[in-house]
Coordinates of N, CA and C in Angstrom, one line a residue:
X15 N 2.4 -1.2 9.9 CA 2.5 0.1 10.6 C 1.2 0.5 11.1
X16 N 1.2 1.5 12.0 CA 0.0 2.0 12.6 C -0.2 3.4 12.1
X17 N -1.4 3.7 11.7 CA -1.7 5.0 11.2 C -3.1 5.4 11.7
X18 N -3.1 6.6 12.4 CA -4.3 7.1 13.0 C -4.8 8.3 12.3
X19 N -6.1 8.7 12.5 CA -6.6 9.8 11.8 C -6.0 11.1 12.3
X20 N -5.4 11.1 13.4 CA -4.7 12.3 13.9 C -3.4 12.6 13.2
X21 N -2.9 11.6 12.5 CA -1.7 11.8 11.7 C -1.9 12.3 10.3
X22 N -3.2 12.4 9.9 CA -3.5 12.9 8.5 C -3.3 14.4 8.5
X23 N -2.3 14.8 7.8 CA -2.1 16.2 7.6 C -2.6 16.7 6.2
X24 N -2.6 15.7 5.3 CA -3.1 16.0 3.9 C -3.9 14.8 3.5
X25 N -5.0 15.0 2.8 CA -5.8 13.9 2.3 C -5.1 13.0 1.4
X26 N -4.0 13.4 0.8 CA -3.2 12.6 -0.1 C -2.6 11.4 0.7
X27 N -2.4 11.5 2.0 CA -2.0 10.4 2.8 C -3.0 9.3 2.7
X28 N -4.3 9.6 2.8 CA -5.3 8.6 2.8 C -5.4 8.0 1.4
X29 N -5.2 8.8 0.4 CA -5.2 8.3 -1.0 C -4.1 7.3 -1.2
X30 N -3.0 7.5 -0.6 CA -1.9 6.6 -0.8 C -2.2 5.3 0.0
X31 N -2.8 5.4 1.1 CA -3.2 4.2 1.9 C -4.3 3.4 1.1
X32 N -5.2 4.1 0.5 CA -6.2 3.5 -0.3 C -5.6 2.7 -1.4
X33 N -4.6 3.3 -2.1 CA -4.0 2.6 -3.2 C -3.2 1.4 -2.7
X34 N -2.5 1.6 -1.6 CA -1.8 0.5 -1.0 C -2.7 -0.7 -0.6
X35 N -3.8 -0.4 0.0 CA -4.8 -1.5 0.3 C -5.4 -2.1 -0.9
X36 N -5.7 -1.3 -1.9 CA -6.3 -1.9 -3.1 C -5.4 -2.6 -4.1
X37 N -4.3 -2.0 -4.4 CA -3.4 -2.5 -5.4 C -2.1 -3.1 -4.9
X38 N -1.8 -2.8 -3.6 CA -0.5 -3.3 -3.0 C 0.6 -2.4 -3.3
X39 N 0.4 -1.3 -3.9 CA 1.5 -0.3 -4.1 C 1.0 1.1 -4.2
X40 N 1.9 2.0 -4.0 CA 1.6 3.4 -4.2 C 2.2 3.9 -5.5
X41 N 1.4 4.3 -6.4 CA 1.9 4.7 -7.7 C 3.0 5.8 -7.6
X42 N 4.0 5.6 -8.4 CA 5.1 6.6 -8.5 C 5.8 6.8 -7.2
X43 N 5.9 5.8 -6.3 CA 6.5 6.0 -5.1 C 8.1 6.0 -5.2
X44 N 8.6 5.2 -6.1 CA 10.0 5.1 -6.3 C 10.4 5.9 -7.6
X45 N 11.5 6.7 -7.5 CA 12.0 7.3 -8.7 C 12.7 6.1 -9.5
X46 N 13.0 6.4 -10.8 CA 13.4 5.3 -11.7 C 14.7 4.6 -11.2
X47 N 15.7 5.4 -10.7 CA 16.9 4.8 -10.2 C 16.7 3.9 -9.0
X48 N 15.9 4.4 -8.1 CA 15.6 3.5 -6.9 C 14.8 2.3 -7.3
X49 N 13.9 2.4 -8.2 CA 13.1 1.3 -8.7 C 14.0 0.2 -9.3
X50 N 15.0 0.7 -10.1 CA 15.9 -0.3 -10.7 C 16.7 -1.0 -9.6
X51 N 17.1 -0.3 -8.6 CA 17.8 -1.0 -7.5 C 17.0 -2.0 -6.8
X52 N 15.7 -1.6 -6.5 CA 14.8 -2.6 -5.9 C 14.5 -3.8 -6.8
X53 N 14.4 -3.6 -8.0 CA 14.1 -4.7 -9.0 C 15.4 -5.6 -9.0
X54 N 16.5 -5.1 -9.0 CA 17.7 -5.9 -9.0 C 17.8 -6.8 -7.8
X55 N 17.5 -6.2 -6.6 CA 17.5 -7.0 -5.4 C 16.4 -8.1 -5.4
X56 N 15.3 -7.7 -6.0 CA 14.2 -8.7 -6.1 C 14.6 -9.9 -7.1
X57 N 15.4 -9.5 -8.1 CA 15.9 -10.5 -9.1 C 16.7 -11.5 -8.3
X58 N 17.6 -11.1 -7.5 CA 18.5 -11.9 -6.7 C 17.6 -12.8 -5.8
X59 N 16.7 -12.2 -5.1 CA 15.8 -13.0 -4.1 C 15.0 -14.0 -4.9
X60 N 14.4 -13.6 -6.0 CA 13.6 -14.6 -6.8 C 14.5 -15.7 -7.3
X61 N 15.7 -15.5 -7.7 CA 16.6 -16.5 -8.2 C 16.9 -17.5 -7.0
X62 N 17.1 -17.0 -5.8 CA 17.4 -17.8 -4.7 C 16.2 -18.7 -4.3
X63 N 15.0 -18.1 -4.6 CA 13.7 -18.9 -4.3 C 13.4 -19.9 -5.4
X64 N 14.2 -19.8 -6.5 CA 13.9 -20.7 -7.6 C 12.8 -20.3 -8.5
X65 N 12.5 -19.0 -8.5 CA 11.4 -18.5 -9.4 C 12.1 -17.9 -10.6
X66 N 11.5 -18.3 -11.8 CA 12.1 -17.8 -13.0 C 11.2 -16.5 -13.4
X67 N 11.9 -15.4 -13.6 CA 11.3 -14.2 -14.0 C 12.0 -13.7 -15.2
X68 N 11.2 -13.4 -16.3 CA 11.8 -13.1 -17.6 C 11.7 -11.6 -17.9
X69 N 10.6 -10.9 -17.5 CA 10.5 -9.5 -17.9 C 10.5 -8.6 -16.7
X70 N 10.8 -7.3 -16.9 CA 10.8 -6.3 -15.8 C 9.4 -6.2 -15.2
X71 N 8.3 -6.4 -16.0 CA 7.0 -6.3 -15.4 C 6.7 -7.5 -14.5
X72 N 7.2 -8.7 -14.8 CA 7.0 -9.8 -13.9 C 7.9 -9.6 -12.6
X73 N 9.0 -9.0 -12.8 CA 9.9 -8.7 -11.6 C 9.2 -7.7 -10.7
X74 N 8.6 -6.7 -11.2 CA 7.9 -5.7 -10.4 C 6.7 -6.3 -9.7
X75 N 6.0 -7.2 -10.4 CA 4.8 -7.9 -9.8 C 5.3 -8.8 -8.7
X76 N 6.4 -9.4 -8.8 CA 7.0 -10.2 -7.8 C 7.3 -9.4 -6.5
X77 N 7.8 -8.2 -6.7 CA 8.1 -7.2 -5.6 C 6.8 -6.8 -5.0
X78 N 5.7 -6.5 -5.7 CA 4.4 -6.1 -5.2 C 3.8 -7.3 -4.4
X79 N 3.9 -8.5 -4.9 CA 3.4 -9.6 -4.2 C 4.1 -9.8 -2.9
X80 N 5.4 -9.7 -2.8 CA 6.1 -9.8 -1.6 C 5.7 -8.7 -0.6
X81 N 5.6 -7.5 -1.1 CA 5.1 -6.4 -0.2 C 3.7 -6.7 0.4
X82 N 2.8 -7.2 -0.4 CA 1.5 -7.5 0.0 C 1.5 -8.6 1.1
X83 N 2.4 -9.6 0.9 CA 2.4 -10.7 1.8 C 3.0 -10.3 3.2
X84 N 3.9 -9.3 3.2 CA 4.6 -9.0 4.4 C 4.2 -7.7 5.1
X85 N 3.4 -6.8 4.4 CA 3.0 -5.6 5.0 C 1.7 -5.7 5.7
X86 N 1.7 -5.2 7.0 CA 0.5 -5.2 7.8 C 0.2 -3.8 8.2
X87 N -1.0 -3.3 8.0 CA -1.4 -1.9 8.2 C -2.5 -1.9 9.2
X88 N -2.4 -1.1 10.2 CA -3.4 -0.9 11.2 C -3.9 0.6 11.1
X89 N -5.1 0.8 10.8 CA -5.7 2.1 10.7 C -6.6 2.3 11.9
X90 N -6.4 3.5 12.5 CA -7.2 3.8 13.7 C -8.0 5.1 13.4
X91 N -9.2 5.1 13.0 CA -10.0 6.2 12.7 C -11.2 6.3 13.7
X92 N -11.5 7.5 14.1 CA -12.6 7.8 15.0 C -13.9 7.8 14.1
X93 N -14.9 7.0 14.5 CA -16.1 7.1 13.7 C -17.0 8.3 13.9
X94 N -16.6 9.1 14.8 CA -17.4 10.3 15.2 C -17.1 11.4 14.2
X95 N -18.1 12.0 13.7 CA -17.9 13.2 12.8 C -18.0 12.9 11.3
X96 N -18.1 14.0 10.6 CA -18.3 13.9 9.1 C -17.0 13.5 8.4
X97 N -15.8 13.8 8.9 CA -14.6 13.4 8.2 C -14.5 11.9 8.0
X98 N -14.9 11.1 8.9 CA -14.8 9.7 8.8 C -15.7 9.2 7.6
X99 N -16.9 9.7 7.6 CA -17.9 9.3 6.6 C -17.4 9.7 5.2
X100 N -16.9 10.9 5.1 CA -16.4 11.5 3.9 C -15.2 10.7 3.3
X101 N -14.3 10.3 4.2 CA -13.2 9.5 3.8 C -13.6 8.1 3.3
X102 N -14.6 7.5 3.9 CA -15.1 6.2 3.5 C -15.7 6.3 2.1
X103 N -16.4 7.4 1.8 CA -17.0 7.6 0.5 C -15.9 7.9 -0.6
X104 N -14.9 8.6 -0.2 CA -13.9 9.0 -1.2 C -12.9 7.8 -1.4
X105 N -12.7 7.0 -0.4 CA -11.6 5.9 -0.5 C -12.3 4.6 -0.1
X106 N -12.9 3.9 -1.0 CA -13.7 2.7 -0.7 C -12.8 1.5 -0.2
X107 N -11.5 1.5 -0.5 CA -10.7 0.4 0.0 C -10.6 0.4 1.5
X108 N -10.9 1.5 2.2 CA -10.9 1.6 3.6 C -11.9 0.6 4.2
X109 N -13.0 0.4 3.4 CA -14.0 -0.6 3.8 C -13.8 -1.9 3.1
X110 N -13.6 -1.9 1.8 CA -13.6 -3.1 1.0 C -12.4 -4.0 1.3
X111 N -11.2 -3.4 1.6 CA -10.0 -4.2 1.8 C -9.5 -4.3 3.2
X112 N -10.4 -4.0 4.2 CA -10.0 -4.0 5.6 C -10.9 -4.9 6.4
X113 N -10.4 -5.3 7.5 CA -11.3 -6.0 8.5 C -11.6 -4.9 9.5
X114 N -12.8 -4.6 9.8 CA -13.2 -3.5 10.7 C -13.5 -4.1 12.1
X115 N -12.8 -3.5 13.0 CA -13.1 -3.9 14.4 C -13.6 -2.6 15.1
X116 N -14.9 -2.6 15.3 CA -15.6 -1.4 16.0 C -15.5 -1.6 17.5
X117 N -14.8 -0.7 18.1 CA -14.8 -0.8 19.6 C -14.7 0.6 20.1

């Protein structure tokens, strides 16, 4: 997905993107009932792929791994101004977990 700095209405958006880039997930994104449904679907997909998963933690890690493999994020931030520098200091994954194309 494409996310630009003009879409930032709250700094928590950038925090979620930082977590997504760093860990591959946004903590507490899914309520328990939705998480259970996601895990059940992942169990079916893992079984089709021939992967043996024994614990709910392994199943959730399988889901995170698939998300990291398939999710592509494009961030468009203007380097002009203090807001960009402040975000880079607060959210280091914007630098550490990204390929930067300055143009």
